């Protein structure tokens, strides 16, 4: 069963990728989507068998690498952590495949697109089922390759190519740290097997090595290096710049990357390595700091974005920060619970945005929308559900709410209960981020579906079209806006159910009284109680209060006084400009890395290679020898009397020298 779960997407990739031209787009769609749905159904059975019945284990598939004392076999590790990720990955991916049938119906390269989607899913499944660091790394890089292919799918667009390259390069920075961490793990433990490494980790706790005259903790160093890889994949502060640009890919790709695959890999890695992180408190503190800061940072940027997809992209970045903040205070089960619920409502929001974009003839600027609730009532409903789940709407005293209410509140509560300085910092940052999340989410919803329809306004500066806009030109009338096909609406309905009910249904397993029996040691630090009863009332109420405040501000500006936002944007101001320009991180990186790199390359080219090597170095010496040889060749006339004359002149010069300088004797 587990082999089928992993390899069915690979089979779909091979069929669509190798034979797509022969079997056609329709068959490619049906085959890849059908195989993914089979894999999703089997994943549900695996979740029931492993997470609820406790039938975990390790299943070897094949011998892989054996070199001396090093051995790394291809093995499937099946535990609760794996089972949760299998449901998330295959569930969302299968729905994205079905949705893509409608969304990409006019694209001539559909077989290639569906092949890439299946490859992406296979790489992620290889990652989450790995039983050693090397197998995990191969899945890790496979996901990176597939993301490059999908982000740059519309390769005729320079912006898509640039975004794909940016995602690939930025992730290589994180992957370099990840690779160093894997090298370090093998050097310290002599193996890359998870079970062996985690069992031996306590014996290494507290040990140090000498670096630059300082004693450095071994486990702290290893965990920090591994976390650098997680920062790249999960777009945390400093390595986040690729994520918003990834919106250049088709909307289903955005949903798959942000909800189920790539960005969740970093959170999975930290939770998988939780036995190591628990022995490295400094590394955990760093994880908490980065996560909490990212949650605040990304939420602030989302406040003033106008591209409907980019708002959700920065929301993803912020929510991943929540997950890392939870992992940093040892609430790994809360982090995984938020990953689980986040997959439902974030995929729902992206695919709902895709439905809006399709209805608007691929217009993505929210300033060109408004009043769409009348034309898109179904899309309005599912996006409303997605917003309720994302903002965590619920009743704390009754413990009833949408999915995000349970998981996000569990994270905020965990940071407060940590009782440490870094935990308090994370609590403050996540609570403030909750207010900003509510504002940008409801701002997006209200700008899109309510108020005056602005799509017919002729303003070329606001237009943002993709290349596959179906040839539509000119202002779009509201009468031209309509709901998408059933292949797009069915996934939205399924995800909406998950966004509403996943929190209430699974909370007692993930973070409640049954948590210890549910996780069974798959992650560290499970106590079976997330501490609601130990919380002050104001802490329990803080998230929903912030949510209400964010909604009230959005309603005031975009419904009661819709002219105020444009006036404030026109006035600008230092703070608005700073946030609108995304804290100038891209500009700073351009100055430090891009421009400096180009300057350094030019110096090596013009001075190092041109002036020194070509002018004075080996190339220069050889050139001067050749010049001298050419001049000497000219003296070779071939006449004997010329040579006799040269000899006579040489003898005369030699005798003259002896006469002037004196005899050497």
XYZ file of C-alpha atoms in Angstrom:
665
model
C 0.000 0.000 0.000
C 2.707 2.478 0.966
C 4.714 1.746 -2.166
C 1.607 2.465 -4.221
C 1.052 5.770 -2.416
C 4.580 6.910 -3.246
C 5.013 5.536 -6.762
C 1.586 6.114 -8.332
C 2.339 9.851 -8.812
C 5.696 8.857 -10.340
C 3.857 6.570 -12.746
C 1.561 9.436 -13.683
C 4.563 11.671 -14.301
C 6.184 9.093 -16.598
C 3.000 8.485 -18.586
C 2.150 12.154 -19.086
C 5.754 13.254 -19.489
C 6.923 10.601 -21.949
C 3.734 9.818 -23.842
C 1.686 13.004 -23.438
C 2.130 13.948 -27.105
C 0.782 10.599 -28.209
C -2.083 10.047 -25.777
C -3.235 13.670 -25.783
C -4.024 16.226 -23.089
C -7.345 14.742 -21.999
C -5.911 11.274 -21.345
C -2.930 12.807 -19.540
C -5.293 14.735 -17.272
C -7.421 11.712 -16.501
C -4.490 9.357 -15.870
C -2.518 11.676 -13.581
C -5.592 12.853 -11.677
C -6.954 9.317 -11.304
C -3.650 7.978 -9.962
C -3.449 10.849 -7.462
C -6.956 10.163 -6.190
C -6.051 6.490 -5.718
C -2.971 7.583 -3.777
C -5.114 9.950 -1.667
C -7.607 7.216 -0.794
C -4.791 4.866 0.200
C -3.289 7.666 2.320
C -6.545 7.951 4.248
C -6.407 4.222 4.967
C -2.771 4.631 6.029
C -3.728 7.462 8.377
C -6.381 5.303 9.986
C -4.069 2.302 10.249
C -1.039 4.140 11.592
C -2.282 7.181 13.493
C -5.417 5.661 15.003
C -4.588 1.946 15.217
C -0.883 2.360 15.877
C 0.465 0.059 13.144
C 3.694 1.945 12.476
C 6.909 0.482 11.143
C 9.797 0.672 8.700
C 9.578 -1.020 5.293
C 12.712 -1.434 3.171
C 12.218 -1.055 -0.570
C 15.673 -1.519 -2.044
C 19.374 -1.315 -1.355
C 20.592 2.063 -2.451
C 24.109 3.196 -1.478
C 26.627 0.954 0.270
C 30.189 2.278 0.441
C 32.525 1.006 3.135
C 30.864 1.603 6.487
C 28.272 3.913 4.936
C 24.866 2.491 4.083
C 21.736 4.315 2.942
C 18.844 2.163 1.773
C 15.610 3.329 0.213
C 13.206 2.712 3.066
C 9.704 3.904 3.888
C 9.305 5.122 7.453
C 5.696 4.873 8.538
C 4.649 6.665 11.716
C 2.029 9.238 12.665
C 4.106 12.132 11.349
C 4.395 10.386 7.985
C 0.695 9.509 7.936
C -0.330 13.127 8.560
C 1.903 14.360 5.739
C 0.634 11.657 3.371
C -2.942 12.861 3.850
C -1.942 16.503 3.406
C 0.201 15.967 0.320
C -1.961 13.506 -1.602
C -5.268 15.073 -0.532
C -4.434 18.592 -1.649
C -2.500 17.423 -4.696
C -5.379 15.292 -5.999
C -7.802 18.203 -5.611
C -5.336 20.532 -7.339
C -5.091 18.050 -10.226
C -8.888 18.020 -10.579
C -9.075 21.810 -10.316
C -6.361 22.180 -12.969
C -8.479 20.327 -15.539
C -10.796 23.322 -15.578
C -8.253 26.058 -14.908
C -5.774 24.967 -17.601
C -8.352 23.863 -20.194
C -7.119 26.371 -22.792
C -3.394 25.801 -22.262
C -1.703 23.892 -25.098
C 0.920 22.350 -22.775
C -1.404 20.523 -20.396
C 0.394 17.139 -20.556
C 3.624 18.808 -19.486
C 1.820 20.674 -16.716
C 0.196 17.573 -15.264
C 3.475 15.675 -15.526
C 5.184 18.399 -13.478
C 2.413 18.317 -10.863
C 2.782 14.554 -10.443
C 6.583 14.829 -10.242
C 6.198 17.468 -7.545
C 3.907 15.191 -5.549
C 6.207 12.178 -5.907
C 9.225 14.155 -4.688
C 7.302 15.356 -1.656
C 6.108 11.835 -0.870
C 9.676 10.577 -1.121
C 10.665 13.304 1.326
C 8.034 12.597 3.969
C 8.463 8.803 3.858
C 12.263 8.901 4.150
C 14.041 6.996 6.896
C 17.424 8.669 6.561
C 18.803 12.100 5.867
C 20.142 11.223 2.420
C 16.811 9.948 1.129
C 15.177 13.023 2.607
C 17.723 15.210 0.811
C 16.956 13.604 -2.547
C 13.242 14.248 -2.055
C 14.128 17.746 -0.862
C 16.026 18.514 -4.073
C 13.354 16.826 -6.179
C 10.796 19.233 -4.778
C 13.149 22.108 -5.594
C 13.527 20.909 -9.188
C 9.777 20.486 -9.656
C 9.116 23.937 -8.209
C 11.546 25.427 -10.726
C 9.716 23.703 -13.567
C 6.256 24.727 -12.338
C 7.033 28.336 -11.425
C 8.599 28.816 -14.846
C 5.897 26.822 -16.626
C 4.961 29.797 -18.824
C 8.573 30.091 -19.952
C 7.777 32.582 -22.692
C 7.276 35.192 -19.988
C 10.546 36.745 -18.744
C 8.998 37.337 -15.321
C 8.230 33.617 -14.941
C 11.786 32.661 -15.883
C 13.179 35.194 -13.435
C 10.906 33.929 -10.650
C 11.880 30.297 -11.296
C 15.588 31.120 -11.235
C 15.138 33.197 -8.079
C 13.340 30.331 -6.297
C 16.037 27.890 -7.388
C 18.975 30.093 -6.340
C 17.544 31.211 -2.983
C 16.749 27.616 -2.070
C 20.286 26.567 -2.985
C 21.508 28.932 -0.261
C 19.386 27.134 2.315
C 20.233 23.725 0.855
C 23.953 24.433 1.255
C 23.427 24.775 5.014
C 21.224 21.684 4.971
C 23.920 19.673 3.174
C 26.537 20.817 5.690
C 24.211 19.690 8.473
C 23.861 16.232 6.883
C 27.652 15.984 6.512
C 27.999 16.933 10.165
C 25.433 14.355 11.259
C 27.329 11.588 9.460
C 30.663 12.793 10.850
C 29.360 12.836 14.441
C 27.113 9.773 14.442
C 28.612 7.663 11.656
C 25.172 7.075 10.139
C 22.310 8.969 8.524
C 19.545 6.652 9.708
C 16.937 8.559 11.714
C 16.449 5.890 14.380
C 20.180 5.483 15.002
C 20.863 9.235 15.042
C 17.998 10.080 17.382
C 18.936 7.235 19.748
C 22.546 8.390 19.923
C 21.752 12.114 20.229
C 21.547 12.136 24.089
C 25.108 10.793 24.279
C 26.310 13.799 22.240
C 24.350 16.382 24.263
C 26.625 18.930 25.907
C 29.701 17.916 23.898
C 31.611 20.616 22.060
C 34.190 21.058 19.340
C 36.865 23.735 18.934
C 36.130 26.331 16.268
C 38.073 29.597 15.913
C 39.312 29.298 19.448
C 35.850 28.731 20.939
C 34.100 25.630 22.232
C 30.910 25.223 20.185
C 28.082 22.844 21.057
C 27.847 20.021 18.528
C 24.087 19.461 18.521
C 23.379 23.196 18.411
C 25.554 23.530 15.340
C 23.960 20.559 13.585
C 20.424 21.748 14.346
C 21.155 25.290 13.167
C 22.594 24.008 9.884
C 19.569 21.784 9.326
C 17.285 24.712 10.144
C 18.966 26.863 7.490
C 17.651 24.375 4.949
C 14.201 24.606 6.524
C 14.359 28.409 6.325
C 14.924 28.235 2.569
C 12.179 25.724 1.782
C 9.655 27.275 4.145
C 10.466 30.865 3.137
C 11.445 32.226 6.528
C 12.854 35.705 7.118
C 16.010 36.215 5.088
C 15.279 33.427 2.594
C 11.650 34.351 1.898
C 12.124 36.502 -1.179
C 11.400 33.706 -3.666
C 7.916 32.930 -2.363
C 5.907 35.962 -3.591
C 7.579 35.780 -7.009
C 6.489 32.146 -7.256
C 3.025 33.538 -8.046
C 4.199 33.818 -11.649
C 3.298 30.163 -12.041
C -0.310 29.050 -12.676
C -2.632 29.408 -9.700
C -2.952 25.621 -9.085
C 0.841 25.573 -8.733
C 0.634 28.327 -6.140
C -1.916 26.302 -4.179
C 0.180 23.138 -4.337
C 3.434 24.852 -3.340
C 1.940 26.909 -0.543
C -0.503 24.445 0.963
C 0.788 20.905 0.665
C 4.289 20.586 -0.659
C 7.479 22.599 -0.760
C 6.916 25.177 2.001
C 5.737 22.552 4.493
C 8.950 20.563 4.052
C 10.857 22.814 6.447
C 8.304 22.421 9.225
C 8.284 18.664 8.647
C 12.094 18.565 8.896
C 12.168 20.358 12.256
C 9.417 18.122 13.635
C 11.115 14.977 12.310
C 14.367 16.043 13.956
C 12.625 17.086 17.188
C 14.634 14.574 19.305
C 17.785 16.462 18.265
C 16.305 19.945 18.652
C 15.063 19.133 22.157
C 18.699 18.673 23.198
C 19.751 22.004 21.644
C 17.877 24.800 23.479
C 19.852 27.572 21.758
C 18.806 26.233 18.362
C 15.192 26.026 19.550
C 15.355 29.640 20.678
C 16.634 30.665 17.256
C 13.807 28.721 15.584
C 11.285 30.529 17.787
C 12.790 33.934 17.043
C 12.858 33.418 13.281
C 9.339 31.977 13.245
C 7.765 34.723 15.348
C 9.584 37.483 13.476
C 8.548 36.016 10.125
C 4.917 35.814 11.257
C 4.973 39.547 12.058
C 7.115 40.574 9.082
C 5.137 38.765 6.386
C 1.773 39.792 7.857
C 2.819 43.453 7.750
C 3.736 43.200 4.062
C 0.381 41.592 3.267
C -1.439 44.685 4.585
C -1.038 46.740 1.418
C -0.573 44.222 -1.382
C -2.969 44.606 -4.300
C -2.346 41.369 -6.201
C -4.893 38.846 -4.926
C -2.398 35.960 -5.110
C 0.450 37.853 -3.451
C -1.718 38.644 -0.427
C -2.253 34.920 0.090
C 1.442 34.238 -0.596
C 2.564 36.536 2.202
C -0.123 34.990 4.362
C 1.517 31.601 3.778
C 4.881 33.000 4.789
C 3.343 34.403 7.986
C 1.493 31.195 8.878
C 4.677 29.171 8.416
C 6.233 31.526 10.932
C 3.495 30.520 13.370
C 4.410 26.854 12.849
C 8.104 27.447 13.508
C 7.296 29.537 16.580
C 5.357 26.566 17.941
C 8.167 24.125 17.121
C 10.648 26.446 18.814
C 8.760 26.206 22.139
C 8.592 22.401 21.770
C 4.931 22.391 20.740
C 5.632 20.227 17.698
C 2.142 18.742 17.760
C 0.638 22.247 17.593
C 2.948 23.086 14.677
C 1.870 19.971 12.792
C -1.780 20.618 13.613
C -1.543 24.078 12.093
C 0.247 22.594 9.081
C -2.650 20.150 8.725
C -5.455 22.715 8.973
C -3.478 25.288 6.997
C -3.346 22.894 4.038
C -7.144 22.971 3.794
C -7.849 26.655 4.101
C -4.766 27.899 2.259
C -5.441 25.603 -0.719
C -9.053 26.788 -0.544
C -8.010 30.452 -0.616
C -5.600 29.988 -3.509
C -8.049 27.995 -5.592
C -10.823 30.483 -4.766
C -8.511 33.250 -5.935
C -7.935 31.216 -9.081
C -11.691 31.044 -9.647
C -11.862 34.825 -9.303
C -8.912 35.288 -11.664
C -10.523 32.994 -14.242
C -13.853 34.807 -13.961
C -12.050 38.149 -14.342
C -10.270 36.959 -17.507
C -7.023 36.563 -15.571
C -7.077 39.960 -13.901
C -5.275 39.733 -10.528
C -5.341 43.338 -9.280
C -7.967 43.715 -6.564
C -8.302 47.399 -7.426
C -9.979 46.243 -10.646
C -12.526 44.077 -8.833
C -15.325 44.766 -6.341
C -18.973 43.772 -6.248
C -18.255 40.226 -7.484
C -20.469 38.578 -4.856
C -23.490 38.982 -7.166
C -21.769 37.242 -10.072
C -19.801 34.647 -8.068
C -21.976 33.545 -5.139
C -20.369 30.088 -4.816
C -16.852 31.484 -4.953
C -17.891 34.146 -2.442
C -19.120 31.435 -0.057
C -16.021 29.247 -0.184
C -13.656 32.204 0.083
C -15.635 33.432 3.092
C -15.095 30.015 4.701
C -11.394 30.202 3.882
C -11.139 33.627 5.508
C -12.978 32.448 8.616
C -10.530 29.560 8.925
C -7.426 31.661 8.276
C -8.338 34.416 10.712
C -9.312 31.883 13.357
C -12.908 32.957 13.936
C -14.512 31.124 16.830
C -15.861 31.340 20.359
C -13.024 30.712 22.836
C -15.209 30.054 25.877
C -17.169 27.400 23.991
C -14.208 26.070 22.018
C -16.122 26.226 18.744
C -14.801 27.713 15.537
C -13.283 27.194 12.099
C -10.104 25.168 11.555
C -7.635 27.976 12.170
C -9.317 28.823 15.468
C -8.093 25.572 16.995
C -4.613 25.346 15.502
C -3.514 28.984 15.531
C -4.840 29.591 19.027
C -3.000 26.457 20.191
C 0.248 27.972 18.891
C -0.342 31.336 20.537
C -1.221 29.632 23.811
C 1.887 27.426 23.588
C 4.176 30.428 23.213
C 2.627 32.021 26.315
C 2.919 28.812 28.323
C 6.586 28.434 27.374
C 7.375 30.799 30.251
C 10.612 32.054 28.682
C 11.767 35.369 27.304
C 11.780 34.117 23.734
C 8.367 32.541 24.321
C 6.991 35.903 25.469
C 8.468 37.564 22.384
C 6.807 34.953 20.182
C 3.492 35.456 21.993
C 3.544 39.218 21.396
C 4.555 38.872 17.742
C 1.964 36.207 16.954
C -0.853 38.115 18.674
C -0.031 41.285 16.722
C 0.265 39.213 13.553
C -3.233 37.840 14.241
C -4.661 41.368 13.995
C -2.766 42.060 10.768
C -3.846 38.680 9.355
C -7.461 39.565 9.995
C -7.062 42.973 8.360
C -5.396 41.860 5.126
C -7.676 38.819 4.784
C -10.900 40.795 5.129
C -9.441 43.640 3.076
C -8.863 41.169 0.267
C -12.358 39.718 0.648
C -14.119 43.075 0.760
C -12.103 44.597 -2.095
C -12.877 41.574 -4.263
C -16.536 40.839 -3.559
C -18.091 43.977 -2.100
C -18.390 47.646 -2.845
C -18.514 49.113 -6.329
C -17.415 47.027 -9.298
C -14.260 48.674 -10.645
C -13.391 46.239 -13.435
C -14.937 48.469 -16.097
C -12.790 51.436 -15.084
C -10.268 52.154 -17.800
C -6.927 52.531 -16.053
C -4.036 50.822 -17.825
C -1.750 51.373 -14.844
C -3.838 49.028 -12.722
C -4.046 46.207 -15.203
C -2.228 42.949 -14.577
C -2.786 40.204 -17.114
C -1.226 36.839 -17.652
C -0.249 35.667 -21.099
C -3.057 33.114 -21.124
C -5.809 35.728 -20.868
C -7.800 34.161 -23.647
C -7.337 37.161 -25.885
C -9.571 39.454 -23.800
C -8.838 43.118 -24.232
C -10.425 46.226 -22.868
C -12.487 46.831 -19.728
C -14.362 43.790 -18.435
C -18.062 44.197 -17.765
C -19.672 42.601 -14.700
C -22.101 40.744 -16.951
C -19.115 38.849 -18.425
C -18.105 37.486 -14.997
C -19.385 33.993 -14.209
C -18.669 30.972 -12.010
C -16.013 28.471 -13.160
C -16.650 24.889 -14.290
C -17.594 22.011 -11.961
C -14.061 20.608 -12.079
C -12.989 23.776 -10.256
C -15.975 24.044 -7.916
C -15.870 20.454 -6.574
C -12.343 20.802 -5.087
C -13.415 24.121 -3.572
C -16.393 22.471 -1.869
C -14.267 19.627 -0.461
C -11.618 22.022 0.828
C -14.309 24.254 2.346
C -15.587 21.322 4.393
C -12.040 20.669 5.609
C -11.480 24.354 6.411
C -14.609 24.349 8.570
C -14.423 20.968 10.280
C -10.764 19.811 10.343
C -10.003 21.709 13.529
C -12.945 20.434 15.535
C -12.615 16.843 14.307
C -8.875 16.369 14.790
C -8.036 18.707 17.703
C -8.352 16.077 20.439
C -5.912 13.825 18.561
C -3.325 16.391 17.566
C -3.251 18.607 20.658
C -5.854 17.249 23.085
C -6.031 14.493 25.643
C -5.439 11.734 23.050
C -2.252 13.345 21.724
C 0.193 10.910 23.304
C -1.668 7.913 21.954
C -1.987 9.604 18.572
C 1.643 10.623 18.030
C 3.272 7.604 19.726
C 6.700 9.196 19.887
C 6.739 10.397 16.265
C 7.570 13.882 17.585
C 9.107 14.905 20.878
C 7.572 16.879 23.692
C 4.000 15.508 23.593
C 2.239 15.897 26.939
C -1.292 15.195 25.843
C -2.568 18.543 27.087
C -2.106 21.942 25.460
C -2.929 23.896 28.537
C -6.180 25.776 27.929
C -7.143 25.413 31.573
C -3.874 26.968 32.728
C -4.280 30.091 30.657
C -5.455 33.457 31.949
C -8.729 34.506 30.389
C -7.159 37.468 28.598
C -4.674 35.196 26.845
C -7.466 32.900 25.694
C -9.420 35.888 24.369
C -6.508 37.809 22.819
C -6.537 36.116 19.372
C -10.263 36.569 18.742
C -10.118 40.172 19.997
C -7.311 40.897 17.536
C -9.300 39.213 14.788
C -12.322 41.410 15.504
C -10.158 44.548 15.553
C -8.611 43.656 12.185
C -12.027 43.015 10.638
C -13.445 46.270 12.043
C -10.607 48.334 10.559
C -10.965 46.623 7.168
C -14.748 47.151 7.185
C -14.315 50.832 8.101
C -11.848 51.555 5.312
C -13.232 49.435 2.481
C -17.014 49.484 3.070
C -17.904 52.544 5.138
C -15.250 54.875 3.685
C -13.911 53.265 0.473
C -12.190 56.481 -0.667
C -9.877 56.675 2.353
C -7.396 53.914 1.295
C -6.678 55.613 -2.037
C -6.197 58.946 -0.273
C -3.821 57.419 2.252
C -1.885 55.665 -0.522
C -1.614 58.959 -2.420
C -0.255 60.744 0.664
C 2.215 57.945 1.201
C 4.251 58.453 4.357
C 7.408 56.800 5.535
C 5.772 53.820 7.243
C 3.369 53.103 4.367
C 6.150 53.366 1.789
C 8.403 51.121 3.857
C 5.785 48.380 4.210
C 4.440 48.752 0.651
C 7.964 48.181 -0.655
C 8.258 44.997 1.449
C 10.760 46.430 3.898
C 13.161 46.975 0.963
C 14.575 43.482 1.456
C 14.767 42.805 -2.291
C 16.479 46.128 -2.872
C 18.946 45.412 -0.058
C 19.769 41.975 -1.493
C 20.151 43.527 -4.928
C 22.671 46.008 -3.527
C 24.635 43.562 -1.383
C 24.609 40.409 -3.473
C 23.550 41.167 -7.053
C 25.327 44.456 -7.719
C 28.344 43.547 -5.596
C 28.508 40.164 -7.346
C 28.403 41.837 -10.765
C 31.103 44.340 -9.696
C 33.303 41.562 -8.340
C 32.808 39.504 -11.511
C 33.749 42.504 -13.652
C 36.903 43.080 -11.562
C 37.964 39.454 -11.990
C 37.157 39.637 -15.697
C 38.738 42.961 -16.664
C 41.557 43.214 -14.122
C 42.240 39.638 -13.122
C 41.778 37.901 -16.433
C 42.275 40.704 -18.942
C 45.023 42.820 -17.379
C 46.940 40.361 -15.198
C 46.520 36.942 -16.801
C 46.251 38.043 -20.428
C 48.637 40.974 -19.998
C 51.257 39.971 -17.436
C 50.580 36.335 -16.634
C 51.226 33.150 -18.562
C 49.127 34.304 -21.472
C 51.025 37.594 -21.558
C 54.479 35.936 -21.449
C 53.540 33.525 -24.211
C 52.243 36.419 -26.289
C 55.528 38.313 -25.883
C 57.533 35.186 -26.841
C 55.420 34.848 -29.948
C 56.016 38.512 -30.783
C 59.772 38.087 -30.366
C 59.686 34.930 -32.468
C 57.847 36.722 -35.254
C 60.492 39.470 -35.252
C 63.306 36.918 -35.237
C 61.742 35.045 -38.119
C 61.938 38.175 -40.199
C 65.734 38.090 -39.827
C 65.911 34.686 -41.479
C 66.489 35.674 -45.130
C 68.084 32.397 -46.316
C 71.136 34.103 -47.902
C 74.607 32.840 -46.790
C 76.259 36.211 -47.122
C 73.700 37.716 -44.726
C 74.629 35.105 -42.111
C 78.386 35.667 -42.787
C 77.867 39.392 -42.308
C 76.029 38.770 -39.017
C 78.878 36.523 -37.819
C 81.476 39.131 -38.796
C 79.594 41.832 -36.918
C 79.376 39.530 -33.890
C 83.120 38.905 -33.938
C 83.818 42.636 -34.260
C 81.519 43.365 -31.303
C 83.133 40.643 -29.195
C 86.685 41.869 -29.924
C 85.663 45.432 -29.207
C 84.208 44.371 -25.883
C 87.454 42.597 -24.891
C 89.495 45.638 -25.863
C 87.364 47.990 -23.818
C 86.711 45.781 -20.791
C 90.103 44.125 -20.709
C 91.146 40.513 -20.832
C 89.075 38.173 -18.605
C 92.307 36.443 -17.709
